[in-house]
Amino acid sequence: MIRHPSAIGALRHDRLDAPWVIDGAMNSEIFTLYTETQLVPTLREGDVVILDNLSSHKALVAAEVLHSIGAWFLFLPRYSPDLNPIEMAFSKLNNLIRKAAART
């Protein structure tokens, strides 16, 4: 049973991609595992991955995996939640997941 669910995923212009739910907070090890097993299979050479400045997003292995498939990655400026639409989407999604978990 997941006690502290957190949603991870990629937001494309037309859909949510590579969704994943973890138990607890994100860290570099989990982000690298997510990148290798969930995100990379959805990417093509030349795709751009835009990340916020969460420290786990700066995992060296995850960056190497993205580079190895020819994907680019860019970091948003610090403290720019209005420039990060995935924050709003995941805030709503995490609330729904927590409510559902509380009922079970």
Coordinates of N, CA and C in Angstrom, one line a residue:
M1 N 0.8 -1.2 0.0 CA 0.0 0.0 0.0 C 0.9 1.2 0.0
I2 N 0.5 2.2 -0.8 CA 1.3 3.4 -0.9 C 0.8 4.4 0.1
R3 N 1.6 4.8 1.0 CA 1.2 5.7 2.2 C 1.4 7.1 1.9
H4 N 2.4 7.5 1.1 CA 2.6 8.9 0.8 C 2.8 9.1 -0.8
P5 N 1.7 9.0 -1.5 CA 1.9 8.9 -3.0 C 2.3 10.3 -3.6
S6 N 3.2 10.2 -4.6 CA 3.6 11.4 -5.4 C 3.6 11.0 -6.8
A7 N 3.0 11.9 -7.6 CA 3.0 11.6 -9.1 C 4.2 12.2 -9.8
I8 N 4.6 11.5 -10.8 CA 5.7 11.9 -11.6 C 5.2 11.7 -13.1
G9 N 5.7 12.6 -14.0 CA 5.3 12.4 -15.4 C 5.8 13.5 -16.2
A10 N 5.6 13.4 -17.5 CA 6.0 14.4 -18.5 C 4.7 15.0 -19.1
L11 N 4.7 16.3 -19.2 CA 3.6 17.0 -19.8 C 4.0 17.5 -21.2
R12 N 3.3 16.9 -22.1 CA 3.5 17.3 -23.5 C 2.5 18.4 -23.9
H13 N 2.6 19.0 -25.0 CA 1.6 20.0 -25.4 C 0.2 19.4 -25.5
D14 N 0.1 18.1 -25.7 CA -1.3 17.6 -25.9 C -1.6 16.4 -25.0
R15 N -0.8 16.1 -24.0 CA -1.1 15.0 -23.2 C -0.1 14.8 -22.0
L16 N -0.5 14.1 -21.0 CA 0.4 13.6 -20.0 C 1.1 12.3 -20.4
D17 N 2.4 12.3 -20.3 CA 3.1 11.1 -20.8 C 4.0 10.5 -19.6
A18 N 4.3 9.3 -19.7 CA 5.1 8.5 -18.8 C 4.7 8.7 -17.3
P19 N 3.4 8.6 -17.0 CA 3.0 8.8 -15.6 C 3.5 7.6 -14.7
W20 N 3.8 8.0 -13.5 CA 4.3 7.1 -12.5 C 4.0 7.6 -11.1
V21 N 3.6 6.7 -10.2 CA 3.3 7.1 -8.9 C 4.3 6.4 -8.0
I22 N 4.9 7.2 -7.1 CA 5.9 6.6 -6.1 C 5.4 6.8 -4.7
D23 N 5.9 6.1 -3.8 CA 5.6 6.3 -2.4 C 6.7 7.1 -1.7
G24 N 6.4 8.4 -1.4 CA 7.3 9.3 -0.8 C 7.8 10.4 -1.7
A25 N 8.9 11.0 -1.3 CA 9.4 12.1 -2.0 C 10.4 11.7 -3.1
M26 N 10.5 12.6 -4.1 CA 11.5 12.3 -5.2 C 12.9 12.5 -4.7
N27 N 13.8 11.7 -5.2 CA 15.2 11.8 -4.9 C 16.0 11.5 -6.2
S28 N 17.3 11.7 -6.2 CA 18.1 11.4 -7.5 C 18.0 10.0 -8.0
E29 N 18.0 9.1 -7.0 CA 17.9 7.7 -7.4 C 16.6 7.3 -8.1
I30 N 15.5 7.8 -7.5 CA 14.1 7.6 -8.1 C 14.0 8.3 -9.4
F31 N 14.5 9.6 -9.5 CA 14.4 10.3 -10.8 C 15.2 9.6 -11.9
T32 N 16.4 9.1 -11.5 CA 17.2 8.3 -12.5 C 16.4 7.1 -13.0
L33 N 15.9 6.3 -12.1 CA 15.1 5.1 -12.4 C 13.9 5.5 -13.3
Y34 N 13.2 6.6 -12.9 CA 12.1 7.0 -13.7 C 12.5 7.4 -15.1
T35 N 13.6 8.1 -15.2 CA 14.1 8.6 -16.5 C 14.5 7.3 -17.4
E36 N 15.2 6.4 -16.8 CA 15.6 5.2 -17.6 C 14.4 4.3 -18.0
T37 N 13.5 4.1 -17.1 CA 12.4 3.1 -17.3 C 11.1 3.6 -17.8
Q38 N 10.8 4.9 -17.5 CA 9.5 5.4 -17.9 C 9.6 6.5 -19.0
L39 N 10.5 7.5 -18.8 CA 10.5 8.6 -19.6 C 11.2 8.3 -21.0
V40 N 12.4 7.7 -20.9 CA 13.2 7.5 -22.2 C 12.4 6.7 -23.2
P41 N 11.7 5.7 -22.8 CA 10.9 5.0 -23.9 C 9.9 5.8 -24.6
T42 N 9.5 7.0 -24.1 CA 8.5 7.8 -24.7 C 9.2 9.0 -25.5
L43 N 10.5 9.1 -25.5 CA 11.2 10.2 -26.1 C 11.8 9.7 -27.5
R44 N 12.0 10.8 -28.3 CA 12.7 10.6 -29.6 C 13.9 11.5 -29.7
E45 N 14.8 11.2 -30.5 CA 15.9 12.1 -30.7 C 15.4 13.5 -31.0
G46 N 16.0 14.5 -30.4 CA 15.6 15.8 -30.6 C 14.6 16.4 -29.7
D47 N 13.9 15.5 -28.9 CA 12.9 16.0 -28.0 C 13.6 16.8 -26.9
V48 N 12.9 17.8 -26.4 CA 13.4 18.7 -25.3 C 12.6 18.4 -24.0
V49 N 13.4 18.1 -23.0 CA 12.8 17.9 -21.6 C 13.1 19.1 -20.8
I50 N 12.0 19.8 -20.3 CA 12.2 21.0 -19.5 C 12.0 20.6 -18.1
L51 N 12.9 20.9 -17.2 CA 12.9 20.5 -15.8 C 12.9 21.7 -14.9
D52 N 12.2 21.6 -13.7 CA 12.4 22.6 -12.7 C 13.7 22.4 -12.0
N53 N 14.0 23.2 -11.0 CA 15.3 23.1 -10.3 C 15.3 22.2 -9.1
L54 N 14.4 21.2 -9.0 CA 14.5 20.2 -8.0 C 15.9 19.5 -8.0
S55 N 16.5 19.4 -6.9 CA 17.9 18.9 -6.9 C 18.0 17.5 -7.5
S56 N 17.0 16.7 -7.4 CA 17.0 15.3 -7.9 C 17.0 15.4 -9.5
H57 N 16.5 16.4 -10.1 CA 16.5 16.6 -11.5 C 17.9 16.8 -12.1
K58 N 18.8 17.1 -11.2 CA 20.2 17.3 -11.7 C 21.1 16.1 -11.6
A59 N 20.4 14.9 -11.5 CA 21.2 13.7 -11.4 C 22.0 13.4 -12.6
L60 N 23.3 13.2 -12.5 CA 24.2 13.1 -13.6 C 23.8 11.9 -14.5
V61 N 23.5 10.8 -13.9 CA 23.1 9.6 -14.7 C 21.9 9.8 -15.5
A62 N 20.9 10.5 -15.0 CA 19.7 10.8 -15.7 C 20.0 11.7 -16.9
A63 N 20.9 12.7 -16.7 CA 21.4 13.6 -17.8 C 22.1 12.8 -18.9
E64 N 22.9 11.8 -18.5 CA 23.6 11.0 -19.4 C 22.7 10.1 -20.3
V65 N 21.7 9.6 -19.6 CA 20.7 8.8 -20.3 C 19.9 9.6 -21.3
L66 N 19.5 10.8 -21.0 CA 18.9 11.7 -21.9 C 19.8 12.1 -23.1
H67 N 21.0 12.4 -22.8 CA 22.0 12.7 -23.9 C 22.2 11.5 -24.8
S68 N 22.2 10.3 -24.2 CA 22.5 9.1 -25.0 C 21.5 8.8 -26.1
I69 N 20.2 9.3 -25.9 CA 19.2 9.1 -26.9 C 19.0 10.3 -27.8
G70 N 19.8 11.3 -27.6 CA 19.7 12.5 -28.4 C 18.7 13.5 -28.0
A71 N 18.2 13.4 -26.7 CA 17.2 14.4 -26.2 C 18.0 15.5 -25.5
W72 N 17.4 16.7 -25.6 CA 17.9 17.9 -24.9 C 17.2 18.1 -23.6
F73 N 17.8 18.7 -22.7 CA 17.1 19.1 -21.5 C 17.6 20.5 -21.0
L74 N 16.6 21.2 -20.5 CA 16.7 22.6 -20.1 C 16.1 22.7 -18.7
F75 N 16.7 23.6 -17.9 CA 16.2 23.9 -16.6 C 15.5 25.2 -16.6
L76 N 14.3 25.3 -16.0 CA 13.6 26.5 -15.8 C 14.4 27.4 -14.9
P77 N 14.1 28.8 -15.0 CA 14.7 29.7 -14.0 C 14.2 29.3 -12.6
R78 N 15.0 29.6 -11.6 CA 14.6 29.4 -10.2 C 13.3 30.1 -9.9
Y79 N 12.5 29.5 -9.0 CA 11.3 30.1 -8.5 C 10.4 30.7 -9.6
S80 N 10.1 29.8 -10.5 CA 9.2 30.2 -11.6 C 8.0 29.3 -11.7
P81 N 7.1 29.2 -10.7 CA 6.0 28.3 -10.8 C 5.0 28.6 -11.9
D82 N 4.9 29.9 -12.2 CA 4.0 30.3 -13.3 C 4.5 29.9 -14.7
L83 N 5.8 29.6 -14.8 CA 6.4 29.1 -16.0 C 6.4 27.6 -16.1
N84 N 5.8 26.9 -15.0 CA 5.9 25.5 -14.9 C 4.5 24.9 -14.8
P85 N 3.8 24.7 -16.0 CA 2.4 24.2 -16.0 C 2.3 22.8 -15.4
I86 N 3.3 22.0 -15.3 CA 3.2 20.7 -14.7 C 2.9 20.8 -13.2
E87 N 3.4 21.9 -12.6 CA 3.2 22.0 -11.2 C 1.7 22.0 -10.8
M88 N 1.0 22.8 -11.6 CA -0.5 22.9 -11.4 C -1.2 21.6 -11.7
A89 N -0.8 20.9 -12.8 CA -1.4 19.6 -13.1 C -1.1 18.6 -12.0
F90 N 0.1 18.5 -11.6 CA 0.5 17.5 -10.6 C 0.0 17.8 -9.2
S91 N -0.2 19.1 -8.9 CA -0.8 19.4 -7.6 C -2.2 18.9 -7.5
K92 N -3.0 19.0 -8.6 CA -4.3 18.5 -8.7 C -4.3 16.9 -8.6
L93 N -3.4 16.3 -9.4 CA -3.3 14.9 -9.5 C -2.9 14.3 -8.1
N94 N -1.9 14.9 -7.5 CA -1.5 14.4 -6.2 C -2.6 14.5 -5.2
N95 N -3.4 15.5 -5.2 CA -4.6 15.6 -4.3 C -5.6 14.5 -4.5
L96 N -5.8 14.2 -5.8 CA -6.8 13.2 -6.1 C -6.2 11.8 -5.6
I97 N -5.0 11.6 -5.8 CA -4.3 10.3 -5.4 C -4.4 10.2 -3.9
R98 N -4.1 11.3 -3.2 CA -4.1 11.2 -1.7 C -5.6 11.0 -1.2
K99 N -6.6 11.6 -1.8 CA -7.9 11.4 -1.4 C -8.3 9.9 -1.7
A100 N -8.0 9.4 -2.8 CA -8.3 8.0 -3.1 C -7.6 7.0 -2.1
A101 N -6.3 7.3 -1.8 CA -5.6 6.5 -0.8 C -6.2 6.6 0.6
A102 N -6.8 7.7 0.9 CA -7.4 7.8 2.3 C -8.6 7.0 2.4
R103 N -9.3 6.8 1.3 CA -10.5 6.0 1.3 C -10.3 4.5 1.3
T104 N -9.1 4.0 1.0 CA -8.9 2.6 1.0 C -8.2 2.1 2.3

